[in-house]
XYZ file of C-alpha atoms in Angstrom:
580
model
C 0.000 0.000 0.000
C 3.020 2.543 0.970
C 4.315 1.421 -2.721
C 0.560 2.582 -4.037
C 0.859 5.942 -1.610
C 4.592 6.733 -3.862
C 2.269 6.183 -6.697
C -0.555 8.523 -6.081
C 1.949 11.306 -4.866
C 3.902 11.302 -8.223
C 0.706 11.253 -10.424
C -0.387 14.046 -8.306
C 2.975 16.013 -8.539
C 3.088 15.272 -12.250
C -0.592 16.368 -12.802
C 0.540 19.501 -10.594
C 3.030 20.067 -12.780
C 1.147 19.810 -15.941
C -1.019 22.347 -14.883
C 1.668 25.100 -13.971
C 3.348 24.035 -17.250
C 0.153 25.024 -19.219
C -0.411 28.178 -17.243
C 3.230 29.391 -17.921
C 2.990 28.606 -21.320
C 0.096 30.609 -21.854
C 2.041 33.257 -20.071
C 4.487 32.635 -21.832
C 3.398 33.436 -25.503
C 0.818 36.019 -23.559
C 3.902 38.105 -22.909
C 5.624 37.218 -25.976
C 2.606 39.180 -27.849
C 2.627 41.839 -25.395
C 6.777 42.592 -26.230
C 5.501 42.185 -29.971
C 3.023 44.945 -29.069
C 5.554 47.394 -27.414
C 8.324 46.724 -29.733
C 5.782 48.085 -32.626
C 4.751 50.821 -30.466
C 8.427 51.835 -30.541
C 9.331 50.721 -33.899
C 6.135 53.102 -34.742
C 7.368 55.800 -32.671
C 10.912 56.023 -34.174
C 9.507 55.529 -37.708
C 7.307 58.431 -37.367
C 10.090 60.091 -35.765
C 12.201 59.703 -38.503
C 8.977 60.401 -41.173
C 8.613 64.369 -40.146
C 12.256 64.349 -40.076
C 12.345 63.018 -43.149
C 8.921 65.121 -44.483
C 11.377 68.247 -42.879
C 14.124 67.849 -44.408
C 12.475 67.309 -48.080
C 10.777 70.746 -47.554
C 13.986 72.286 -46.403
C 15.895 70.507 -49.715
C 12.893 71.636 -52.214
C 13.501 75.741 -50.931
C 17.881 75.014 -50.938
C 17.437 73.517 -54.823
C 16.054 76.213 -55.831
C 18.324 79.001 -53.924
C 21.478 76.512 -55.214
C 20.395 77.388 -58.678
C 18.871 80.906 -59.063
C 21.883 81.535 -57.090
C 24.063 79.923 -59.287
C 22.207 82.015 -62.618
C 22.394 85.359 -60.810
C 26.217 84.396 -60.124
C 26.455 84.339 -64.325
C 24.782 87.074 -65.536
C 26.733 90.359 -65.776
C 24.324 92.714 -63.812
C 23.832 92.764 -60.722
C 21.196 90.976 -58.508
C 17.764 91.816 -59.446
C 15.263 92.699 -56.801
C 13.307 90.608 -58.177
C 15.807 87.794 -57.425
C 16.808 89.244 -54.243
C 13.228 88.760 -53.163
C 12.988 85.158 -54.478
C 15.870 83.664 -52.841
C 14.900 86.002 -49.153
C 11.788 83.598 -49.305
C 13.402 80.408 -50.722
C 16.250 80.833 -47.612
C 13.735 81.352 -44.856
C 11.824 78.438 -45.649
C 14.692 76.475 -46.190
C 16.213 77.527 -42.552
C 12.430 76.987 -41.303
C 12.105 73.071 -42.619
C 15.690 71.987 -42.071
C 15.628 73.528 -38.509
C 12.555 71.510 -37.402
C 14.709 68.440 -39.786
C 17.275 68.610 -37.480
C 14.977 68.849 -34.286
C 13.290 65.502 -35.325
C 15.873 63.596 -35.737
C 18.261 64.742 -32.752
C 15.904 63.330 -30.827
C 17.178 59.905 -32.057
C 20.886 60.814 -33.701
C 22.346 63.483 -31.950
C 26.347 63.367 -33.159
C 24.737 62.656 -36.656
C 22.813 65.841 -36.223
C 25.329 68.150 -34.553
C 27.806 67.289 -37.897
C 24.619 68.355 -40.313
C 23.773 71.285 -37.981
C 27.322 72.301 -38.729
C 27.423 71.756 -42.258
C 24.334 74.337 -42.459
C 26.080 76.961 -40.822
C 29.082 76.667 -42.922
C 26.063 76.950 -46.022
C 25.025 79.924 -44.054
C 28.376 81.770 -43.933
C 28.712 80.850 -47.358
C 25.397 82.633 -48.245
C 27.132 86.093 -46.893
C 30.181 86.144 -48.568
C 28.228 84.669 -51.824
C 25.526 87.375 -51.138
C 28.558 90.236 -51.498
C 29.417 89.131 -54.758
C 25.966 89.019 -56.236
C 25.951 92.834 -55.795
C 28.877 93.630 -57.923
C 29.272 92.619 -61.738
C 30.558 90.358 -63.243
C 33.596 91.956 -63.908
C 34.099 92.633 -60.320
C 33.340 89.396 -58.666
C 34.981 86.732 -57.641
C 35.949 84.217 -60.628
C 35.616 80.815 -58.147
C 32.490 82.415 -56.306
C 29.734 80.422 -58.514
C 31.591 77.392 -58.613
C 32.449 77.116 -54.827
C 28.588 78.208 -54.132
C 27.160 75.244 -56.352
C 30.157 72.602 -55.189
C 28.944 73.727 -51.882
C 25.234 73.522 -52.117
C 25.652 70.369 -54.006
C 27.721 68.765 -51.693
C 25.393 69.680 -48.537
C 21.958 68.296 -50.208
C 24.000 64.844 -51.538
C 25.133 64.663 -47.766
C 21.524 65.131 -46.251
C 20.217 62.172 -48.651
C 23.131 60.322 -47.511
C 21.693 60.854 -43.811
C 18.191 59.849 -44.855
C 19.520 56.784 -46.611
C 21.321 55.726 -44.126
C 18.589 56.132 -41.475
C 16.002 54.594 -43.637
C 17.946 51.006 -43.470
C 17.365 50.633 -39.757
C 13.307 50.141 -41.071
C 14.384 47.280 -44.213
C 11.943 45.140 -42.611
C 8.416 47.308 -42.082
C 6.875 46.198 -44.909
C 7.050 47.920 -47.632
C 8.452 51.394 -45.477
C 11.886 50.595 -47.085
C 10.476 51.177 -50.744
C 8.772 54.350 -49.887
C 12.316 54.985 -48.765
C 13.465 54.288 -52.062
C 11.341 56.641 -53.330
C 11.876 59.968 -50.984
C 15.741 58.997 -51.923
C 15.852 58.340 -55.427
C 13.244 61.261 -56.368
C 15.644 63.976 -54.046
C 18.203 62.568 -55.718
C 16.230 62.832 -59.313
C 15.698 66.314 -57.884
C 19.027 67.164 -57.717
C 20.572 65.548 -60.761
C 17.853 67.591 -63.136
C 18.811 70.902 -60.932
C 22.096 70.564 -61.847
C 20.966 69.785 -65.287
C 18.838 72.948 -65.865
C 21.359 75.056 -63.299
C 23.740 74.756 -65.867
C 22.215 75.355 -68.727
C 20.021 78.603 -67.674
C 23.617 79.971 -66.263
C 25.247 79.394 -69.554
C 22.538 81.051 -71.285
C 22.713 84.024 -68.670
C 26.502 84.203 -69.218
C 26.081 84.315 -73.095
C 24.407 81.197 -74.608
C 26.728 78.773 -75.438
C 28.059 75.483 -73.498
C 31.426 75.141 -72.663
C 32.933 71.912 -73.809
C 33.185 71.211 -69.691
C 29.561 72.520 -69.058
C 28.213 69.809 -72.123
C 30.218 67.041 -70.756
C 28.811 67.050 -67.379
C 24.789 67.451 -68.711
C 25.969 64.631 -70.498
C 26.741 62.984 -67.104
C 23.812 64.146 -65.709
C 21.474 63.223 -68.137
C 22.796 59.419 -67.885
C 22.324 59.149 -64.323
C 18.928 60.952 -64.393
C 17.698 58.424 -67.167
C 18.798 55.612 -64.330
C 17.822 57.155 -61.430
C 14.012 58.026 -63.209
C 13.996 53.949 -64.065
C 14.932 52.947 -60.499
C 11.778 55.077 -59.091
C 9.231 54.028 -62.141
C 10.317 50.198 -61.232
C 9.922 50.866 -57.424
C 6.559 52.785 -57.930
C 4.874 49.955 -60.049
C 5.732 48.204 -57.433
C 4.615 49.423 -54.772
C 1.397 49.954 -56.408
C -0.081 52.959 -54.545
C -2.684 54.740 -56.701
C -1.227 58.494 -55.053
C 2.528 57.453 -56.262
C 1.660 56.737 -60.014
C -0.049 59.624 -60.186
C 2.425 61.580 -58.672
C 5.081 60.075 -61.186
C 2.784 60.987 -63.754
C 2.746 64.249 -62.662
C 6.538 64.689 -62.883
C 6.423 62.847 -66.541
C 4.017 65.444 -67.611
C 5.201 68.424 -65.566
C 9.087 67.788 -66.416
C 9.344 65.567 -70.058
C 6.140 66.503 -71.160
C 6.376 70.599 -70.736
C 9.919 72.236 -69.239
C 12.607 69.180 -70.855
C 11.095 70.225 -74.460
C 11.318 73.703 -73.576
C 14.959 73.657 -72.671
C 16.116 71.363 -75.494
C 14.286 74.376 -77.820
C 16.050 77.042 -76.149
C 19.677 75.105 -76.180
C 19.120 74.629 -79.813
C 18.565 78.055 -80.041
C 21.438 79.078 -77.742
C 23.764 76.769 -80.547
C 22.624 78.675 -83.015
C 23.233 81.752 -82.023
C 19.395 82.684 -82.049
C 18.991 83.187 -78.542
C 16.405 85.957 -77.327
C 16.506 88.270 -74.745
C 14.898 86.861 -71.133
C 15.166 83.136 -72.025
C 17.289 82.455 -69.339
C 14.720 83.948 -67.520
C 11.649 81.960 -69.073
C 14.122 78.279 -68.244
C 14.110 79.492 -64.370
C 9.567 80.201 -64.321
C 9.479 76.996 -66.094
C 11.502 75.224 -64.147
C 10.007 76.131 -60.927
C 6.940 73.526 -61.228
C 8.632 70.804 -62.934
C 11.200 70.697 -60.309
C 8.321 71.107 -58.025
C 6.480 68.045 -58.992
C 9.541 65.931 -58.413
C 9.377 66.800 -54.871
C 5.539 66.300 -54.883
C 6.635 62.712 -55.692
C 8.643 62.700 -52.436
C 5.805 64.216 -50.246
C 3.628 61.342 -51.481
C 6.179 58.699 -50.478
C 6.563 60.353 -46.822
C 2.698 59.479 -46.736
C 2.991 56.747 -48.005
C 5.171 55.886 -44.718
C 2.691 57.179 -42.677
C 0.556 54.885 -43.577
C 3.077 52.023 -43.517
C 3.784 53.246 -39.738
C -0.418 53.265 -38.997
C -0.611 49.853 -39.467
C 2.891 48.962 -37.818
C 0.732 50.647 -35.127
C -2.474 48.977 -35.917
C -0.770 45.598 -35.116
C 1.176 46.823 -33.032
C -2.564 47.334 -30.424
C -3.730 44.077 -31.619
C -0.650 42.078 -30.312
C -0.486 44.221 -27.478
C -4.601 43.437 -26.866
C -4.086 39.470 -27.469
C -1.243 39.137 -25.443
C -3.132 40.812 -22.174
C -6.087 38.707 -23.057
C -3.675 35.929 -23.457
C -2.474 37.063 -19.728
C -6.147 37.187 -18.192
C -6.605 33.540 -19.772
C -3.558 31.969 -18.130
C -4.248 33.457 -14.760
C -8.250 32.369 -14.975
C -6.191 29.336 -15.937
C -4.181 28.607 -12.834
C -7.260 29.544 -10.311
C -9.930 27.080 -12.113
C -7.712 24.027 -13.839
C -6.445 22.662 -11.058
C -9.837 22.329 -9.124
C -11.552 20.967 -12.649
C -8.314 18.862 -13.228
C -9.109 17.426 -9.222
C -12.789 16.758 -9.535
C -12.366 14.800 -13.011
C -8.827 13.312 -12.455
C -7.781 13.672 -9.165
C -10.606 12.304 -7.110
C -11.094 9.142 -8.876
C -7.657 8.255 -9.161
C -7.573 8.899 -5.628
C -10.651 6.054 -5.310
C -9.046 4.294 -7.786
C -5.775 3.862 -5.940
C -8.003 3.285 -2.304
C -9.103 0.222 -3.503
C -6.002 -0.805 -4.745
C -4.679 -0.339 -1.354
C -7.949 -2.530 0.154
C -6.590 -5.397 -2.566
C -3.326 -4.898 -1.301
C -4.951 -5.600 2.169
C -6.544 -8.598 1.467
C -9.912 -7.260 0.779
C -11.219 -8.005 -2.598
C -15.050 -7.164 -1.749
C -15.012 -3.615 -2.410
C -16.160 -2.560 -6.182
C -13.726 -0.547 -8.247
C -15.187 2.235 -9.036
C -15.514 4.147 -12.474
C -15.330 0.828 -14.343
C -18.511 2.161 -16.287
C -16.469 5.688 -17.484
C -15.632 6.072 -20.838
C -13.927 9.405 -20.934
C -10.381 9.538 -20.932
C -9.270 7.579 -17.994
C -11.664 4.335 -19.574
C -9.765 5.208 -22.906
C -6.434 5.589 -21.700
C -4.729 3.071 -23.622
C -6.410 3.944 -26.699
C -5.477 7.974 -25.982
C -1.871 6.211 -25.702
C -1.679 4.803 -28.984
C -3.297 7.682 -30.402
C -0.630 9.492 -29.011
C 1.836 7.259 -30.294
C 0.824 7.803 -33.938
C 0.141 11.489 -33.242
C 3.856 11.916 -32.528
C 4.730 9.137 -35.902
C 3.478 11.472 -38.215
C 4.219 14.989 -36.343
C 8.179 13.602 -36.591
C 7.578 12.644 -40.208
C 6.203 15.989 -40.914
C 9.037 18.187 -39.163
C 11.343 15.813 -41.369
C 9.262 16.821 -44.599
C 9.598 20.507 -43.115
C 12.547 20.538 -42.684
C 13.648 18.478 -46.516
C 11.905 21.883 -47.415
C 13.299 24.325 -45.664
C 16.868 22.926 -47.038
C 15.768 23.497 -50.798
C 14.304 26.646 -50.358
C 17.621 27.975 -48.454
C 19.395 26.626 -51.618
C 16.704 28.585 -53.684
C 17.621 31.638 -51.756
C 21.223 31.812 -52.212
C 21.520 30.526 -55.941
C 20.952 32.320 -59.196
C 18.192 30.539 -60.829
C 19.611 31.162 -65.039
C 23.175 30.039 -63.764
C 23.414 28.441 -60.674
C 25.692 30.316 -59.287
C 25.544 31.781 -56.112
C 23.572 35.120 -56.222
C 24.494 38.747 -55.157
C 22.834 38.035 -51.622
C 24.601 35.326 -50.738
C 27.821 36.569 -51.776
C 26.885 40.024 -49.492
C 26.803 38.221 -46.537
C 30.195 35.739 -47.092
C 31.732 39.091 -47.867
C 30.973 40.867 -44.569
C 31.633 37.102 -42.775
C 35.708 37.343 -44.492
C 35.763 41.633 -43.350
C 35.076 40.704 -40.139
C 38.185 37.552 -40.545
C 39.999 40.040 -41.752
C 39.800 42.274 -38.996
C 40.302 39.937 -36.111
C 42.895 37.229 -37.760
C 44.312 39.441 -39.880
C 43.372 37.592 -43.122
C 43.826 38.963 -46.702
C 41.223 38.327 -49.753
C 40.284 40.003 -53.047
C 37.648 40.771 -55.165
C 37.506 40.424 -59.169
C 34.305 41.704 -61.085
C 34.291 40.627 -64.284
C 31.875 42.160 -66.953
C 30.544 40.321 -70.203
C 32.273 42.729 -73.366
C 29.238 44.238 -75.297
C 26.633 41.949 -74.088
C 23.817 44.022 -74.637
C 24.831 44.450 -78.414
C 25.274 41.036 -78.543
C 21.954 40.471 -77.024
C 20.101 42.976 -79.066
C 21.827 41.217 -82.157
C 21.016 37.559 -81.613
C 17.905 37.766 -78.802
C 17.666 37.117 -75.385
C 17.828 33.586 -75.585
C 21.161 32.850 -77.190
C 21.942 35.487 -74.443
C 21.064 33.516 -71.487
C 23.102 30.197 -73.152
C 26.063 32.710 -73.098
C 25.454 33.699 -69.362
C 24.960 29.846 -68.335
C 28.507 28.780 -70.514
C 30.124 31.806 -69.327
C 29.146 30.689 -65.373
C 30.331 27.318 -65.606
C 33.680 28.232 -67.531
C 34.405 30.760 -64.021
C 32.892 28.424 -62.172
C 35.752 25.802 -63.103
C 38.578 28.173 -62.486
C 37.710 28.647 -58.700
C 39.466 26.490 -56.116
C 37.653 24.925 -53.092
C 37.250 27.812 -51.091
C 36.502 30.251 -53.740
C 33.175 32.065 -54.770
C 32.051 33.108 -57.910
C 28.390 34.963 -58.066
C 26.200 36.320 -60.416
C 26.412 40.084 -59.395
C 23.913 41.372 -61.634
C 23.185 40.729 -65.584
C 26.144 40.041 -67.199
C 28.026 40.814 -64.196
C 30.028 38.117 -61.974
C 32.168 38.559 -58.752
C 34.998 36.055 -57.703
C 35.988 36.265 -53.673
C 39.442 34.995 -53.361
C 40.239 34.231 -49.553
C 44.057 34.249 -48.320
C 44.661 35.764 -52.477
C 46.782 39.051 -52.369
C 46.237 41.613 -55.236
C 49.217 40.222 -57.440
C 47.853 36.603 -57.260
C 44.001 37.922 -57.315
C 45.833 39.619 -60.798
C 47.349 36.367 -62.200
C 43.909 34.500 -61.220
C 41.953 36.898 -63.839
C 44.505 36.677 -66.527
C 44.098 33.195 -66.173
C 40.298 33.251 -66.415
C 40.846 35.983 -69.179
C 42.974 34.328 -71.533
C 41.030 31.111 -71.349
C 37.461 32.663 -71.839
C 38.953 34.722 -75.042
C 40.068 31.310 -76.536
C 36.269 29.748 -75.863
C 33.676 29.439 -79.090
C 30.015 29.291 -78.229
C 27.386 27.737 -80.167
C 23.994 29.655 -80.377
C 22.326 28.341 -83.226
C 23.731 29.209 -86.238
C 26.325 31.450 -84.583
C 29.934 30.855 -83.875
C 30.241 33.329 -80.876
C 33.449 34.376 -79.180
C 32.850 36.324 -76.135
C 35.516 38.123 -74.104
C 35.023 39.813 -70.408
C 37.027 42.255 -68.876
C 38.248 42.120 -64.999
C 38.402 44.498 -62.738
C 40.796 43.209 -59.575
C 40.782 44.972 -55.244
C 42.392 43.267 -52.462
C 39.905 43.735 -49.420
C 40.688 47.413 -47.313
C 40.041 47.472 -43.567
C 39.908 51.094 -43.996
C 37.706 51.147 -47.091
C 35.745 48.149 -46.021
C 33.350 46.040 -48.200
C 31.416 48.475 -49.898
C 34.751 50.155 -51.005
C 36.345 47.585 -51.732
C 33.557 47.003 -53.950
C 33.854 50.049 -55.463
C 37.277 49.688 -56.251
C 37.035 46.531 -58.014
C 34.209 47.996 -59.920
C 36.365 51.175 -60.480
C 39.234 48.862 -62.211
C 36.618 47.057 -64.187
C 35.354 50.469 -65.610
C 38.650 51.667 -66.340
C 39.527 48.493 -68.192
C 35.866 48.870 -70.466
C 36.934 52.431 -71.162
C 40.353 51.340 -72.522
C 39.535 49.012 -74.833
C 37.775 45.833 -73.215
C 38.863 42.080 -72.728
C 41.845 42.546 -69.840
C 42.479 42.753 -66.211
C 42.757 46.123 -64.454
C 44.266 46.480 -60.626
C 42.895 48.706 -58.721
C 46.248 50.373 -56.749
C 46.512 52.295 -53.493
C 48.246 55.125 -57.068
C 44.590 55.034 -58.351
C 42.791 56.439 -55.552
């Protein structure tokens, strides 16, 4: 009977602590959803933090543009500063100093040091403004020759660095949603903004100053206009999207505002200015039209700060519904621990208690006494049967973790591969780049970097169609693919570029690697249906930089591999500490 006593006592202690284990479970994932809650609370909080800082600072930018270029006109014309002018850019500056002043109060708030260097920055804009102020008085015969260039360098320099800050911030909210593509589009439409002020900067102060481009002057709108055609592409591809009815129509607006009305305008006025046909005032027409076309572009960037508004409201809206099921999660596990255990004792409890009492009067000898319960078929009648229920239960919950987990495995490999060549894709290769930085720093490991770029591909795509294309891209990945060693990595970086990672490789052998992969590509003949192709690539070579770390590293690699395009195509280019 004692041995029946031990019995009931461990049921009853494992019963016990079934029921606690329950109740602290429910806690468990009750306050689980109730941090959920509070971290979107302050996820929401520093997002919309960062959204008027961001809305701030994109009114502040929209009043500097246009200062940075009437400026930069008034600076080329030989009169003067009209009053007329002088009026425009009072207004322009004291809204600017208005919206970046309540920029920089949002986001001290949050990044103070980052602040105090922009707050500085400003002021130095600021002292500039005097000193450029002084020379827009005189003419131009009296000013200072470098006084419009260091004003434009200046301004230029400070609105690049303030969507610098707001790109940077943006990436600590990558995963809200669809927050980081709105961010895409406040950056890449100030930075459209700035690239087509530039654009039409230049050209209304060469028509001030006389009417004809200087052979510097046309080179860079030839920059420009490159990187604005890439930078308009980036936010029409982000846009569609998206999907938001209040961004298409804002890009709309800018097509129609800025191509459809002012770019026409300015090409007819340049043609004019070549031609030595040039009227009176039409540097003055450029700077009315320009006003709303420039405008719209940052009408583009005032929808996308809504648009993260409304991205943060429903970070927020979740945010309350976690928050709300995790208390009532709370409530339930406390009603929990009060009324289980006296259920669990009434339906379990007792009559395993009776149960075990006549066990004990069999253990004595008496065998009169009825069990009780023999008439129950709940779960104490069914136990065996709830056993081998459980038993299968658990058969096919292992077989379906195993099927899980088969799946998870592929879709990792999904995730890191490129799915035309195999190779691994720009993702993966991110990551194993940052992994060998951070070797690099503690063990004091060296490894390089060679981007390698297909020679004329899109020609060559144009010429013989996309498919023959992709056969090139696939024979092209498995010929680098059989040049790497072991530890190697070769990626698809994007189109028809590729990156090799070369661990413990210095920049001379990182060098003779490439040549190697050069000169054996260049010897290669693909068939593509009728075609006998020979394709060549050109290599750009960087040995990994503590100082400049992965993204310059990058950039160096990619600087060789331009260099090498520009001079001719189908070699290897190091990038050397010489070339910075």
């Amino acid at each position: 009977y004692s041995m029946i006593g031990r019995i009931r006592h461990s049921i009853l202690l494992k019963i016990s602590a079934l029921i606690i284990a329950l109740c602290l479970i429910v806690m468990v994932f009750s306050s689980y959803g109730l941090y959920l809650g509070w971290t979107s609370y302050q996820q929401a909080s520093e997002l919309s933090v960062v959204r008027d800082m961001t809305q701030n600072f994109l009114d502040g930018l929209k009043n500097f543009m246009f200062e940075r270029g009437r400026m930069n006109v008034v600076l080329s014309k030989e009169q003067p500063i009209s009053d007329e002018n002088s009026a425009f850019l009072s207004d322009r500056r004291a809204a600017a100093d208005e919206a970046f002043e309540a920029g920089f109060s949002a986001m001290e708030k949050s990044f103070p040091k980052e602040t105090a260097e922009l707050r500085q920055e400003y002021r130095n804009i600021e002292a500039l403004r005097v000193a450029t102020d002084a020379q827009s008085q005189r003419p131009l015969g009296d000013r200072d020759v470098s006084a419009r260039l260091l004003w434009f360098r200046s301004c230029t320099d400070f609105i690049d660095t303030v969507i610098t800050r707001i790109n940077v911030i943006r990436q600590l909210f990558l995963d809200n949603g669809d927050v980081s593509y709105y961010f895409d589009v406040v950056v890449d439409s100030l930075h459209f903004r700035s690239v087509v002020g530039n654009e039409s900067s230049i050209i209304t102060s060469s028509i001030a100053a006389g009417g004809r481009l200087s052979n510097a002057n046309n080179a860079t709108l030839l920059f420009l206009m490159g990187e604005e055609a890439e930078v308009w592409s980036d936010l029409e591809g982000t846009v569609a999207m998206l999907g938001s009815d209040e961004l298409t129509l804002a890009l709309e607006n800018v097509r129609e505002k800025y191509y459809g009305l002012f770019k026409p305008e300015q090409e007819k006025i340049m043609e004019m200015a070549g031609n030595d046909q040039l009227y009176e005032g039409a540097d003055k027409i450029m700077a009315d039209l320009s006003v709303p076309a420039l405008d719209s572009v940052l009408l583009l960037s005032d929808a996308a700060v809504r648009g993260i508004e409304s991205e943060n409201r429903q970070i927020l809206a979740a945010g309350l519904q976690s928050f709300l099921t995790g208390l009532g999660q709370m409530l339930v596990s406390l009603l929990m621990a009060v009324f289980v255990p006296i259920y669990f004792r009434r339906r379990f409890v007792q009559p395993l208690n009776d149960i075990i009492r006549v066990l004990g009067d069999i253990s004595e000898g008496d065998v009169g006494s009825p069990v009780p319960h023999v008439k129950r078929t709940d779960e104490i009648g069914m136990l065996a049967h709830g056993a081998d229920m459980l038993k299968n239960s658990v058969i096919k919950e292992q077989a379906l973790k195993q099927e899980a987990a088969q799946t998870m495995l592929q879709l990792e490999g999904f995730s890191i591969r490129d799915a035309l060549t195999g190779l691994y894709n720009r993702r993966y290769l991110t990551g194993r780049l940052e992994e060998y930085a951070i070797l690099s720093m503690s063990h004091g490991s060296v490894f390089s970097l060679v981007m390698c770029d297909i020679d004329n591909f899109k020609s060559f795509n144009d010429k013989h169609g996309h498919e023959c294309g992709d056969r090139v891209l696939t024979h092209i990945a498995e010929q680098l693919s059989s040049h790497c060693r072991e530890k190697d990595i070769v990626a698809r970086w994007g189109g028809e570029e590729f990156m090799f990672l070369l661990p413990d490789t210095g920049l001379e052998g990182a060098g003779v690697f490439a040549e190697r992969v050069r000169a054996g590509l260049e010897g290669k003949t693909y068939a593509c249906d009728l075609f006998e192709l020979n394709v060549t690539m050109t290599f750009g070579v960087a040995q990994y930089d503590k100082d400049q770390g992965v993204p310059g590293t990058i950039r160096r690699a990619d600087m060789a591999l331009l260099r090498g395009k520009n001079s001719g195509r189908n070699q290897v280019v190091v990038f050397r500490d010489a070339d910075r």
